[in-house]
Every structure is written in C-alpha cells, then in structure tokens.
Short mmCIF file of C-alpha atoms and ligand atoms in Angstrom, two decimals:
data_model
loop_
_atom_site.label_atom_id
_atom_site.label_comp_id
_atom_site.label_asym_id
_atom_site.label_seq_id
_atom_site.Cartn_x
_atom_site.Cartn_y
_atom_site.Cartn_z
CA MET T 1 46.32 -112.75 150.67
CA LYS T 2 48.65 -111.96 147.84
CA ASN T 3 49.89 -114.68 145.54
CA GLY T 4 53.56 -115.45 145.69
CA PHE T 5 55.70 -116.10 142.65
CA PHE T 6 56.32 -119.68 143.60
CA LEU T 7 52.92 -120.98 144.57
CA CYS T 8 52.96 -124.70 144.03
CA LEU T 9 50.64 -127.09 145.78
CA CYS T 10 49.61 -130.52 144.77
CA THR T 11 47.53 -131.37 147.81
CA LEU T 12 43.91 -132.42 147.59
CA TRP T 13 41.46 -130.02 149.12
CA PHE T 14 38.39 -130.94 150.99
CA THR T 15 35.33 -129.01 151.87
CA GLY T 16 34.97 -128.12 155.52
CA ALA T 17 32.02 -129.11 157.64
CA LYS T 18 29.40 -126.88 156.09
CA ALA T 19 26.25 -128.38 157.55
CA GLN T 20 26.58 -126.33 160.65
CA GLN T 21 25.88 -128.52 163.63
CA VAL T 22 27.61 -126.10 165.95
CA ASP T 23 28.84 -122.58 166.30
CA VAL T 24 32.32 -122.69 167.82
CA GLN T 25 32.71 -120.16 170.62
CA HIS T 26 36.34 -120.67 171.57
CA TYR T 27 39.41 -122.76 170.72
CA ASP T 28 41.90 -123.49 173.49
CA ILE T 29 44.90 -124.69 171.49
CA ASP T 30 47.77 -126.30 173.36
CA LEU T 31 50.62 -127.26 171.02
CA THR T 32 53.99 -128.80 171.81
CA LEU T 33 56.85 -128.52 169.30
CA ASN T 34 60.32 -129.99 169.45
CA ASP T 35 63.67 -129.90 167.68
CA THR T 36 64.22 -133.61 167.18
CA THR T 37 61.18 -134.72 165.19
CA ASN T 38 58.39 -133.08 163.20
CA GLN T 39 55.81 -134.77 165.39
CA ILE T 40 53.52 -132.32 167.15
CA GLU T 41 51.51 -132.95 170.28
CA GLY T 42 48.15 -131.24 170.47
CA LYS T 43 45.49 -130.80 173.09
CA VAL T 44 42.66 -128.68 171.77
CA THR T 45 39.47 -127.82 173.61
CA ILE T 46 36.64 -126.67 171.37
CA ALA T 47 33.79 -124.87 173.10
CA VAL T 48 30.63 -125.02 171.01
CA LYS T 49 27.03 -123.99 170.96
CA TYR T 50 24.76 -126.45 169.19
CA LEU T 51 22.68 -125.17 166.28
CA GLN T 52 20.76 -128.43 165.87
CA ASN T 53 20.09 -131.66 167.75
CA THR T 54 23.25 -133.71 167.34
CA THR T 55 24.39 -137.24 168.20
CA ARG T 56 27.50 -137.37 166.03
CA LEU T 57 29.52 -134.20 166.16
CA ARG T 58 31.74 -133.71 163.12
CA ILE T 59 35.02 -131.86 163.59
CA ASP T 60 37.38 -131.34 160.64
CA LEU T 61 40.72 -133.09 161.19
CA ALA T 62 43.03 -134.99 158.84
CA GLY T 63 46.25 -136.94 159.24
CA MET T 64 46.53 -136.77 163.05
CA ASN T 65 46.32 -139.68 165.49
CA VAL T 66 43.74 -138.96 168.15
CA SER T 67 44.42 -140.71 171.46
CA GLY T 68 41.42 -139.43 173.38
CA VAL T 69 38.42 -137.13 173.45
CA HIS T 70 36.89 -135.96 176.69
CA ALA T 71 34.34 -133.53 178.07
CA ASP T 72 33.81 -132.69 181.73
CA ASN T 73 36.54 -135.23 182.68
CA LYS T 74 34.59 -138.01 180.98
CA LEU T 75 36.04 -139.95 178.07
CA LEU T 76 33.84 -139.87 174.99
CA GLN T 77 33.51 -142.32 172.14
CA TYR T 78 34.84 -141.12 168.82
CA GLU T 79 35.72 -142.30 165.33
CA GLN T 80 38.35 -140.93 163.03
CA GLY T 81 37.47 -140.62 159.36
CA PHE T 82 39.84 -139.66 156.59
CA ASN T 83 39.03 -136.02 156.92
CA ALA T 84 37.06 -135.66 160.13
CA LEU T 85 36.72 -136.66 163.73
CA TYR T 86 33.25 -137.81 164.81
CA ILE T 87 32.41 -137.51 168.49
CA LYS T 88 29.45 -139.34 170.02
CA VAL T 89 27.33 -136.75 171.81
CA ASN T 90 23.76 -136.27 172.87
CA ALA T 91 23.02 -132.60 172.43
CA LYS T 92 20.02 -130.44 171.66
CA ALA T 93 19.95 -127.21 169.71
CA GLY T 94 20.98 -124.44 172.09
CA ASP T 95 23.11 -126.70 174.31
CA LYS T 96 26.70 -125.81 174.99
CA GLY T 97 29.63 -128.21 175.20
CA ALA T 98 33.42 -128.23 175.39
CA TYR T 99 35.37 -131.13 173.89
CA THR T 100 39.05 -131.77 174.41
CA VAL T 101 40.88 -133.64 171.67
CA VAL T 102 44.32 -135.09 172.45
CA TYR T 103 46.43 -136.06 169.45
CA THR T 104 49.83 -136.34 167.83
CA GLY T 105 51.07 -136.41 164.27
CA ILE T 106 53.28 -134.99 161.58
CA PRO T 107 51.31 -132.34 159.66
CA LYS T 108 51.27 -132.80 155.91
CA ASP T 109 50.01 -129.26 155.43
CA GLY T 110 48.57 -126.31 157.36
CA LEU T 111 51.60 -126.21 159.68
CA PHE T 112 54.99 -126.09 157.99
CA ILE T 113 57.89 -127.48 159.97
CA SER T 114 60.90 -126.77 157.83
CA LYS T 115 64.07 -124.76 157.38
CA ASN T 116 64.03 -121.16 156.27
CA LYS T 117 66.31 -119.85 153.56
CA TYR T 118 69.14 -119.51 156.08
CA GLY T 119 68.86 -123.16 157.11
CA ASP T 120 67.21 -122.39 160.48
CA ARG T 121 64.36 -124.58 161.67
CA THR T 122 61.00 -122.79 161.72
CA PHE T 123 57.31 -123.50 162.40
CA PHE T 124 54.58 -121.59 160.55
CA THR T 125 50.89 -122.31 160.27
CA ASP T 126 49.41 -121.57 156.83
CA HIS T 127 45.66 -122.12 156.89
CA TRP T 128 44.09 -120.52 153.82
CA PRO T 129 41.66 -121.60 152.47
CA ASP T 130 40.77 -124.71 154.57
CA ARG T 131 44.10 -126.29 155.42
CA ALA T 132 44.05 -125.79 159.20
CA HIS T 133 42.40 -129.15 159.81
CA GLN T 134 45.55 -130.84 158.50
CA TRP T 135 46.91 -130.29 162.00
CA LEU T 136 44.17 -128.63 164.09
CA PRO T 137 40.74 -130.06 165.00
CA CYS T 138 38.38 -127.27 164.02
CA ILE T 139 35.42 -126.20 161.91
CA ASP T 140 37.48 -125.26 158.89
CA HIS T 141 35.12 -122.80 157.25
CA PRO T 142 35.13 -118.99 157.21
CA SER T 143 31.52 -118.75 158.44
CA ASP T 144 32.44 -120.03 161.91
CA LYS T 145 34.33 -117.39 163.87
CA ALA T 146 35.63 -117.95 167.38
CA THR T 147 38.03 -116.54 169.94
CA ALA T 148 41.18 -118.53 170.72
CA THR T 149 43.94 -119.12 173.23
CA PHE T 150 47.28 -120.40 171.97
CA THR T 151 49.63 -122.17 174.39
CA VAL T 152 52.83 -123.20 172.64
CA THR T 153 55.56 -125.19 174.35
CA ALA T 154 58.77 -125.21 172.33
CA PRO T 155 62.57 -125.21 172.81
CA ASP T 156 63.45 -121.93 174.50
CA HIS T 157 65.53 -120.51 171.63
CA TYR T 158 62.34 -119.93 169.60
CA THR T 159 60.32 -116.75 169.68
CA VAL T 160 56.65 -117.68 169.41
CA VAL T 161 54.04 -115.31 168.01
CA ALA T 162 50.32 -115.82 167.41
CA ASN T 163 47.13 -113.77 167.13
CA GLY T 164 46.15 -111.68 170.10
CA VAL T 165 47.98 -110.52 173.18
CA ARG T 166 50.98 -112.32 174.64
CA VAL T 167 49.83 -113.29 178.12
CA SER T 168 52.98 -115.01 179.32
CA ALA T 169 56.27 -116.63 178.34
CA THR T 170 57.53 -119.05 180.97
CA ASN T 171 60.81 -120.94 181.00
CA LEU T 172 60.39 -124.63 181.80
CA PRO T 173 62.86 -127.36 182.73
CA GLY T 174 64.67 -128.99 179.80
CA GLN T 175 65.37 -125.68 178.01
CA LEU T 176 61.74 -125.31 177.04
CA LYS T 177 59.52 -122.26 177.04
CA ARG T 178 55.75 -121.99 177.20
CA THR T 179 54.25 -118.98 175.44
CA VAL T 180 50.57 -118.07 175.75
CA TYR T 181 48.64 -115.74 173.44
CA ASP T 182 45.01 -114.82 173.87
CA GLU T 183 42.81 -113.56 171.05
CA LYS T 184 39.56 -111.99 172.24
CA VAL T 185 38.27 -111.06 168.78
CA PRO T 186 36.33 -113.87 167.03
CA LEU T 187 38.31 -115.01 163.99
CA PRO T 188 37.72 -117.42 161.14
CA ILE T 189 40.18 -120.32 161.23
CA LYS T 190 41.79 -119.18 157.97
CA VAL T 191 43.41 -116.16 159.68
CA MET T 192 44.42 -117.84 162.95
CA ALA T 193 48.18 -118.26 163.07
CA ILE T 194 51.14 -119.46 165.09
CA ALA T 195 54.82 -118.97 164.27
CA ALA T 196 57.95 -120.17 166.06
CA ALA T 197 61.34 -119.14 164.73
CA ASP T 198 64.56 -117.43 165.75
CA PHE T 199 63.14 -113.98 165.09
CA SER T 200 64.64 -110.58 165.52
CA VAL T 201 61.76 -108.51 166.93
CA THR T 202 61.48 -104.74 166.62
CA HIS T 203 58.78 -102.51 168.06
CA SER T 204 58.28 -100.28 165.02
CA GLY T 205 56.06 -97.83 166.86
CA ASP T 206 52.51 -97.34 168.07
CA VAL T 207 49.52 -96.19 166.06
CA GLY T 208 47.19 -94.87 168.72
CA LYS T 209 47.14 -97.70 171.22
CA ILE T 210 48.08 -100.35 168.66
CA PRO T 211 51.68 -101.53 168.93
CA VAL T 212 53.25 -102.38 165.56
CA TYR T 213 56.02 -104.98 165.47
CA SER T 214 58.39 -106.36 162.91
CA TYR T 215 59.41 -110.03 163.17
CA VAL T 216 62.22 -110.95 160.76
CA PHE T 217 64.72 -113.80 160.68
CA HIS T 218 67.73 -112.66 162.66
CA GLU T 219 69.90 -112.73 159.51
CA ASP T 220 67.51 -110.12 158.02
CA SER T 221 67.49 -107.82 161.04
CA SER T 222 68.93 -104.95 158.98
CA HIS T 223 65.77 -104.93 156.82
CA GLN T 224 63.26 -102.58 158.42
CA GLY T 225 60.78 -102.37 155.52
CA TYR T 226 57.92 -103.77 157.59
CA ALA T 227 58.09 -100.63 159.75
CA ARG T 228 56.25 -98.82 156.95
CA ALA T 229 53.12 -100.42 158.37
CA THR T 230 53.08 -97.54 160.87
CA ASN T 231 52.38 -95.16 157.94
CA ILE T 232 49.76 -97.36 156.32
CA LEU T 233 47.71 -98.30 159.37
CA PRO T 234 46.53 -94.72 160.17
CA TYR T 235 45.11 -94.33 156.64
CA PHE T 236 42.77 -97.31 156.98
CA ILE T 237 41.81 -96.40 160.55
CA GLN T 238 40.84 -92.94 159.36
CA GLN T 239 39.02 -94.11 156.24
CA VAL T 240 37.26 -97.25 157.48
CA GLY T 241 37.16 -97.45 161.28
CA PRO T 242 39.09 -98.61 164.34
CA PHE T 243 41.67 -101.38 164.02
CA GLN T 244 40.14 -104.37 165.79
CA PHE T 245 43.12 -106.40 166.94
CA GLU T 246 45.38 -106.06 169.93
CA LYS T 247 48.58 -105.56 167.94
CA LEU T 248 49.90 -105.55 164.41
CA ALA T 249 52.86 -107.89 163.97
CA ASN T 250 54.39 -108.08 160.48
CA ILE T 251 56.13 -111.43 160.28
CA GLN T 252 58.63 -112.89 157.82
CA SER T 253 57.47 -116.45 157.25
CA LYS T 254 57.30 -119.55 155.11
CA THR T 255 53.78 -118.87 153.84
CA ILE T 256 53.17 -120.17 150.33
CA PHE T 257 51.57 -116.82 149.54
CA GLY T 258 53.26 -113.48 148.98
CA GLY T 259 51.42 -112.38 152.10
CA MET T 260 48.76 -113.91 154.36
CA GLU T 261 46.47 -111.61 156.33
CA ASN T 262 46.46 -113.50 159.66
CA ALA T 263 44.65 -111.19 162.09
CA GLY T 264 47.10 -108.92 163.88
CA ALA T 265 49.91 -111.30 162.94
CA ILE T 266 50.41 -110.94 159.19
CA PHE T 267 52.72 -113.45 157.51
CA TYR T 268 54.84 -112.36 154.54
CA ALA T 269 56.89 -114.53 152.18
CA GLU T 270 60.45 -115.01 153.33
CA ASN T 271 61.91 -112.88 150.51
CA SER T 272 59.43 -110.07 151.16
CA PRO T 273 61.81 -107.76 153.09
CA GLU T 274 63.56 -107.17 149.75
CA TYR T 275 60.45 -106.91 147.56
CA PRO T 276 60.34 -103.70 145.50
CA GLY T 277 56.54 -103.75 145.90
CA LEU T 278 56.67 -104.21 149.67
CA GLU T 279 54.62 -101.07 150.41
CA SER T 280 51.63 -102.23 148.38
CA LEU T 281 51.98 -105.77 149.77
CA LEU T 282 51.85 -104.34 153.30
CA ALA T 283 48.86 -102.16 152.38
CA HIS T 284 47.04 -105.15 150.90
CA GLU T 285 47.50 -107.33 153.98
CA ILE T 286 46.74 -104.48 156.38
CA ALA T 287 43.52 -103.66 154.46
CA HIS T 288 42.50 -107.30 154.97
CA GLN T 289 42.45 -106.69 158.73
CA TRP T 290 39.13 -104.92 158.10
CA PHE T 291 38.05 -106.85 155.00
CA GLY T 292 38.48 -110.60 155.45
CA ASP T 293 39.41 -110.62 159.15
CA ALA T 294 37.04 -108.25 161.01
CA ILE T 295 34.35 -108.73 158.34
CA THR T 296 34.59 -112.22 156.86
CA GLU T 297 32.86 -113.53 153.76
CA THR T 298 30.07 -116.03 154.52
CA ASP T 299 31.45 -118.47 151.99
CA TRP T 300 34.21 -118.80 149.40
CA ARG T 301 31.98 -117.59 146.57
CA HIS T 302 32.06 -114.14 148.18
CA LEU T 303 35.85 -114.06 148.30
CA TRP T 304 35.94 -110.74 146.45
CA LEU T 305 34.69 -109.15 149.69
CA SER T 306 38.18 -109.99 150.98
CA GLU T 307 40.44 -109.88 147.94
CA GLY T 308 38.68 -107.29 145.79
CA PHE T 309 38.47 -105.00 148.81
CA ALA T 310 42.13 -105.51 149.76
CA THR T 311 43.09 -104.85 146.12
CA TYR T 312 41.14 -101.61 145.84
CA MET T 313 41.94 -100.38 149.35
CA THR T 314 45.62 -100.75 148.41
CA LEU T 315 45.05 -98.62 145.30
CA LEU T 316 43.22 -96.03 147.40
CA TYR T 317 46.13 -95.89 149.83
CA MET T 318 48.56 -95.55 146.90
CA GLU T 319 46.38 -92.79 145.38
CA HIS T 320 46.31 -91.01 148.73
CA THR T 321 50.10 -91.30 149.04
CA TYR T 322 51.31 -90.81 145.44
CA GLY T 323 48.43 -89.23 143.54
CA VAL T 324 45.69 -90.17 141.12
CA ASP T 325 48.06 -91.10 138.26
CA THR T 326 49.32 -94.02 140.36
CA LEU T 327 45.72 -95.19 140.81
CA ARG T 328 45.02 -94.92 137.08
CA ALA T 329 48.20 -96.74 136.08
CA SER T 330 47.33 -99.65 138.40
CA LEU T 331 43.72 -99.76 137.19
CA LYS T 332 44.94 -99.97 133.58
CA GLU T 333 47.25 -102.86 134.44
CA ASP T 334 44.43 -104.60 136.31
CA LYS T 335 42.04 -104.06 133.40
CA ALA T 336 44.46 -105.77 131.01
CA LYS T 337 44.67 -108.75 133.39
CA ILE T 338 40.86 -108.97 133.63
CA ILE T 339 40.39 -108.84 129.85
CA GLU T 340 42.93 -111.64 129.41
CA PHE T 341 41.43 -113.68 132.25
CA THR T 342 37.87 -113.32 130.93
CA LYS T 343 38.93 -114.86 127.60
CA ASN T 344 39.73 -118.13 129.33
CA ARG T 345 37.55 -118.44 132.41
CA LYS T 346 33.81 -118.19 131.98
CA THR T 347 32.72 -117.62 135.56
CA PRO T 348 31.49 -114.49 137.30
CA VAL T 349 33.15 -112.89 140.33
CA VAL T 350 30.60 -114.48 142.65
CA ASP T 351 31.52 -117.96 141.51
CA THR T 352 29.11 -120.68 142.58
CA THR T 353 30.84 -123.38 140.51
CA VAL T 354 33.73 -124.00 142.93
CA HIS T 355 33.06 -126.49 145.74
CA SER T 356 36.60 -127.67 146.41
CA ASN T 357 40.13 -126.58 145.48
CA TYR T 358 39.41 -123.02 146.50
CA MET T 359 42.90 -122.01 145.35
CA GLN T 360 41.41 -121.52 141.88
CA LEU T 361 39.46 -118.56 143.30
CA LEU T 362 42.72 -116.69 143.74
CA ASN T 363 42.22 -115.19 140.32
CA ALA T 364 41.69 -111.90 138.47
CA ASN T 365 37.95 -112.06 139.18
CA SER T 366 38.35 -112.06 142.97
CA TYR T 367 41.22 -109.58 143.02
CA GLU T 368 41.38 -107.18 140.08
CA ARG T 369 37.77 -107.31 138.91
CA GLY T 370 36.54 -107.10 142.50
CA GLY T 371 38.74 -104.04 142.93
CA TRP T 372 37.46 -102.51 139.69
CA VAL T 373 33.86 -102.99 140.81
CA LEU T 374 34.59 -100.94 143.91
CA HIS T 375 36.25 -98.28 141.77
CA MET T 376 33.17 -98.00 139.53
CA LEU T 377 30.91 -98.01 142.59
CA ARG T 378 32.96 -95.15 144.03
CA ARG T 379 32.60 -93.18 140.80
CA LYS T 380 28.88 -93.96 140.64
CA LEU T 381 28.19 -92.79 144.21
CA GLY T 382 30.90 -90.16 144.59
CA ASP T 383 33.65 -90.20 147.23
CA GLU T 384 31.50 -88.99 150.11
CA LEU T 385 28.74 -91.60 149.79
CA PHE T 386 31.21 -94.34 148.88
CA TRP T 387 33.23 -93.88 152.08
CA LYS T 388 30.12 -93.33 154.16
CA GLY T 389 28.82 -96.67 152.87
CA ILE T 390 32.13 -98.46 153.50
CA ARG T 391 32.23 -97.13 157.07
CA GLN T 392 28.64 -98.16 157.71
CA TYR T 393 29.27 -101.63 156.24
CA PHE T 394 32.24 -102.02 158.58
CA LYS T 395 30.25 -100.80 161.56
CA ASP T 396 27.37 -103.16 160.88
CA TYR T 397 29.37 -106.30 159.99
CA ASN T 398 32.47 -105.90 162.16
CA GLY T 399 33.12 -109.22 163.93
CA ARG T 400 30.58 -110.98 161.72
CA ASN T 401 30.21 -112.59 158.29
CA ALA T 402 28.86 -110.80 155.22
CA SER T 403 27.70 -111.77 151.74
CA THR T 404 27.68 -109.75 148.54
CA ASP T 405 23.99 -108.98 149.10
CA ASP T 406 24.73 -107.73 152.61
CA PHE T 407 27.29 -105.30 151.20
CA ARG T 408 24.92 -104.19 148.40
CA LYS T 409 22.14 -103.47 150.87
CA GLU T 410 24.47 -101.36 153.01
CA MET T 411 25.48 -99.27 150.01
CA GLU T 412 21.84 -98.95 148.90
CA LYS T 413 20.81 -97.82 152.37
CA ILE T 414 23.46 -95.10 152.43
CA SER T 415 22.99 -93.92 148.84
CA GLY T 416 19.24 -94.34 148.43
CA GLN T 417 20.01 -95.93 145.04
CA ASP T 418 18.88 -99.30 143.71
CA LEU T 419 22.17 -101.08 143.01
CA LYS T 420 20.81 -104.50 142.01
CA GLY T 421 21.48 -103.95 138.30
CA PHE T 422 25.00 -102.68 138.96
CA PHE T 423 25.89 -105.64 141.19
CA THR T 424 24.28 -108.18 138.83
CA GLN T 425 26.14 -107.07 135.74
CA TRP T 426 29.55 -106.61 137.32
CA LEU T 427 29.59 -109.44 139.90
CA TYR T 428 27.15 -112.10 138.71
CA THR T 429 27.86 -111.87 134.96
CA THR T 430 30.86 -113.49 133.31
CA ALA T 431 31.33 -111.00 130.48
CA ILE T 432 32.63 -107.46 130.61
CA PRO T 433 31.56 -104.86 128.03
CA LYS T 434 33.28 -105.34 124.67
CA LEU T 435 32.79 -102.13 122.74
CA GLN T 436 33.29 -101.10 119.14
CA VAL T 437 33.36 -97.30 118.95
CA ASN T 438 33.01 -95.54 115.58
CA MET T 439 33.34 -91.81 114.98
CA SER T 440 32.62 -89.70 111.88
CA TYR T 441 32.51 -85.97 111.21
CA ASN T 442 29.90 -84.23 109.07
CA GLU T 443 31.34 -81.02 107.61
CA ASN T 444 27.92 -79.75 106.53
CA THR T 445 26.25 -80.03 109.91
CA HIS T 446 29.48 -79.44 111.87
CA ALA T 447 28.83 -82.39 114.08
CA VAL T 448 30.57 -85.53 115.22
CA LYS T 449 28.61 -88.76 115.15
CA LEU T 450 29.70 -91.21 117.80
CA GLU T 451 28.46 -94.77 117.71
CA VAL T 452 29.04 -97.23 120.56
CA ILE T 453 28.25 -100.88 119.82
CA GLN T 454 28.04 -103.43 122.63
CA GLN T 455 29.35 -106.70 121.24
CA GLN T 456 29.01 -108.89 124.34
CA THR T 457 26.01 -110.62 125.81
CA PRO T 458 24.24 -109.66 127.95
CA LEU T 459 24.05 -105.90 127.42
CA PHE T 460 25.43 -103.71 130.20
CA GLU T 461 24.40 -100.26 131.39
CA PHE T 462 27.17 -97.81 132.22
CA PRO T 463 28.43 -94.26 131.72
CA LEU T 464 31.14 -93.91 129.06
CA GLU T 465 33.32 -90.84 129.46
CA TYR T 466 35.01 -89.18 126.52
CA THR T 467 36.48 -85.91 125.40
CA LEU T 468 37.24 -84.45 121.97
CA ASP T 469 39.64 -81.96 123.50
CA LYS T 470 41.92 -82.94 126.38
CA SER T 471 41.92 -79.38 127.70
CA LYS T 472 38.16 -79.52 128.26
CA PRO T 473 36.07 -81.40 130.86
CA VAL T 474 35.04 -84.95 130.02
CA GLN T 475 31.54 -85.65 128.71
CA THR T 476 29.47 -88.72 129.54
CA ILE T 477 27.26 -90.93 127.41
CA LEU T 478 24.89 -93.37 129.07
CA VAL T 479 25.27 -96.68 127.24
CA LYS T 480 22.61 -99.35 127.69
CA ASP T 481 21.42 -100.43 124.25
CA LYS T 482 23.11 -102.59 121.65
CA ILE T 483 23.94 -99.45 119.67
CA THR T 484 24.13 -95.99 121.19
CA THR T 485 24.50 -93.02 118.88
CA VAL T 486 25.25 -89.45 119.90
CA ILE T 487 25.67 -86.31 117.82
CA ILE T 488 28.16 -83.82 119.22
CA PRO T 489 28.39 -80.29 117.76
CA ALA T 490 31.97 -79.42 116.67
CA VAL T 491 32.90 -76.35 114.61
CA THR T 492 35.91 -78.09 113.13
CA LYS T 493 36.82 -81.72 112.73
CA PRO T 494 38.34 -82.83 116.03
CA ALA T 495 41.87 -84.24 116.04
CA GLY T 496 40.66 -87.34 117.84
CA ILE T 497 38.62 -88.71 120.68
CA TRP T 498 39.78 -89.82 124.11
CA LEU T 499 37.59 -92.59 125.48
CA ASP T 500 37.47 -93.13 129.23
CA PRO T 501 40.36 -90.67 129.72
CA ASP T 502 40.21 -90.95 133.54
CA THR T 503 40.12 -94.77 133.62
CA ASN T 504 36.68 -95.20 135.12
CA LEU T 505 35.21 -98.02 133.01
CA LEU T 506 36.03 -101.70 132.91
CA ALA T 507 35.56 -102.45 129.22
CA ASP T 508 37.45 -103.92 126.30
CA MET T 509 37.26 -101.09 123.77
CA SER T 510 38.16 -101.02 120.08
CA PHE T 511 38.24 -97.75 118.20
ZN1 ZN L 601 44.64 -110.75 149.78
#
C-alpha cells in the first residue's frame, strides 16, 4: 500500500493467530448491510484443514456478537474472548472441517461504514495489516491464504464490488439486492475486500483477457485517471508474468492509505482521482498484484517483499516510460529519506523487533530501502539475470508465501552467485555505508590518490563508481576495508571527481 497524507489511527493492534492450528481453504462470507443502522449481519463459513490435533479452535474475531456456531447442521459450543472466538472441536491433524459463524455487530475498524466526501453513505473494508477480524471471523495473518465467496445483501441503490468474478446480482423484495463475487485465487486476508457505494463504473478496456474497470463516486465520474491502469498493466505482465486475478478494478474508496492493493479490486484514497502522482500510485498498487498478493510474505518482518518490490517496480515502470533520469531522480529522493530515517530508527529492513502495531513497518526501510536493495541487486546481476530471477521467483512462489531467504535462493539459483553477504549487509544490518572520500593530486607522479573511509559499523562490501571526467566511462572501486586507497594516473590535475554519478549506491557520502 501507499501511505496517505492523513493516516491517523489510534486503535490497538493485536497479533493474529500465529500458532497455526489450521490452514483455511475457503471463506464463504455472507454479509448484510443496511441504510438505517451501522449494524452488520454476518454468516461466515470457514473451511479448514487441520495442521495439528485440536480441541479448541481459535478464530480471530473482535467486537462482534456471535449468536451461533455450527458444522454439519450441528450446533457447536464456543466461547468469545476479547480478540478471538474459540470453538470446541475434536479434530486430528489432516482432518477437514467447515464452521459457520453467525453474528452481528457494529465494526469499530476493518469495515468503514461512513459518508464519503460528498456526504453519500459508503461501505469499505480496510484490512491491512490485521484489522479484518474487527468484523470478519478469520485467520488474520498473511501466511494463511484461502479462496473466498462474497455474498453481499444491501439496499439496491448500492453497487457492490469485491475480489474475483461477479457471479450474480439479484434484486430482492424490499428494494434490496444480493451481489455475489467468487475469488478462485487463494488470497491473504489483508487483500480481501468488499465495497458498497453509489459508484459510477467504467470499463476502461481489456488487457489481454483481463477487464480493467474504474469505480469512482458518481460525482467524480468525469475523472478518468484510473483508466491509465490499462497502460501500466501490460508492462508488469511482460516483465514479471501473467496477471493472476479475474479482473482489475480501480476503486475510489475510504481507505486510510493512499492506496491499498486488494487483489483485483484496488482501493485508492477518495482524493486520488486528482492526485498529481496518480500514475505512480497506480503503478505501485498494480505491482503489488504480483508482489504482496500473488506472492505474499510469510510474516510481517518480510514486508519489504511487498513494499520494497512495489516501490522499485514503480520506478522501473517510470524508467521504462520516461527514461533513466526519472529513475535516478527518484532514487536520489529515496536515498535522502533512508539516510534521514536511519538516523532515528535502529532496525534493519527485515525487522524482527515488531510483534504488534505493524503500522510502524510502513517506513523507509520497507519501502525505499527495500526498493534500493533491488536496484543494487539489478546492477550487481545485470538486467538480464535480474529479470530472469524475478520471473523465476514469481513462477515458483505464485499463489504461495515467500520469505527473504526464499527470494535470495531464487536469485542465487539463477545467477550462480552467493548472495548471502549482499542480503545480510543490506537487509539484516541497520546501518548503511557512511563514507568519507578524500582526493589529492601528486604533480610529480601525475596521479590522483583517492581514499575511501568507511565510518559505519559493520563494514560493507560494494562497488563505488566514480569518474574524473564526465565525458568518459565510469570507473569502479571495490570497497570492503575500513580504508580503501587507489592511485589513478592523470596527466593534469582533474577539475573534480563525480562519485556514484549514475546513482547506483546507497551510501551517505561526504567529500
Ligand atoms: Zn504498497
């Protein structure tokens, strides 16, 4: 996702059910909405496969009043805790079960029932990172992916959209409408989504067999900026692999984020149709469809596999569209953010210190530094191997979960290089290189002496590019020691030195 300008949340966050008792296979979500109260009615059937012998099945759920739980038409005993529903079961590892939870309640979070900026009533789920269980019984953790069916009954003036294919929309007595969507691709809960609002819907075009839609509030129907998705989608399909979802709907919403990468049903902030940076916002969320949605990080600590990838894939799309100077300008901006961020937060990109309040991971480590790591990896391997590795990673982990090590091994397999050192220093180390560079010219020997001092701990190993003459190709020094000295022949004293002229090194350099 992309942070909005007005992110403000004061809710407590709770860790999802991590001790995996079950692997959810499918959610059958039946939700009834109305125009008179904010009370929702839910009937959710969760089909599971047991991973261990279980007598007390824990399902994440907070703030809802459960009126019954049944399986195979039999009522089951249950207890409701503050943050979970516990169902009495008698299951062995390998068993399958399907549990229907019937409940009502007014969601405090995870499903916003509110007015949009035009005063129209709207319903938007907003699950990231683990807020779905504030209205939906589920295993609220990215490691558990499942297919889903969404059946939404709402007053008939609403247009309902969710992940997957729209199966039906049926008018019911009492000016109600029942809309059913079916998602056949296993998704983590964080990118499952439902919206109901008075949308103006446009079919922006098809990319191959993928229909692309724009859902905007009817007052904003003249804004067609989301249609640019039809230009962005082909780039990622060509570079990474097939788009996995049945459609791509770009939806104006009440998400607290600038954009939220719900699979095939991306939510954007309600002011987004007028954003000057809409193209890169679209590219970021569309890139997530591969990185975050199709491949999902195993746990929050590997969030850069979503956000760092979406950040760099956006820069790659912008480079492809507008040229390499656009890439370099963005990398410079991102580098400044990382340097500033690193002064205050002493945690590496793969951050094992965060066990709740995952919002704090929406930071320059996960986004900009993650993106920079991919940029340096691309330069290290070259474009051909880099893209070959990315494609292979997608092929191997599509529909599954991946960790940082999984990604490293894929890139090692493709390149034949040992990348442990590279990954350790850039992703598991807090510092970035802080360099003092000194240059002197000896008129007797006609040589430049260049001295590079690493001031941070631990020491890093990296290529430092430089040139003494901008009209000539860049040279490279391999830096790995505390002090690296090189002597460069020069007939006359050079006018200056350009360090990292092509913006390929994440370092804080003083000269
Ligand atoms: Zn993102």
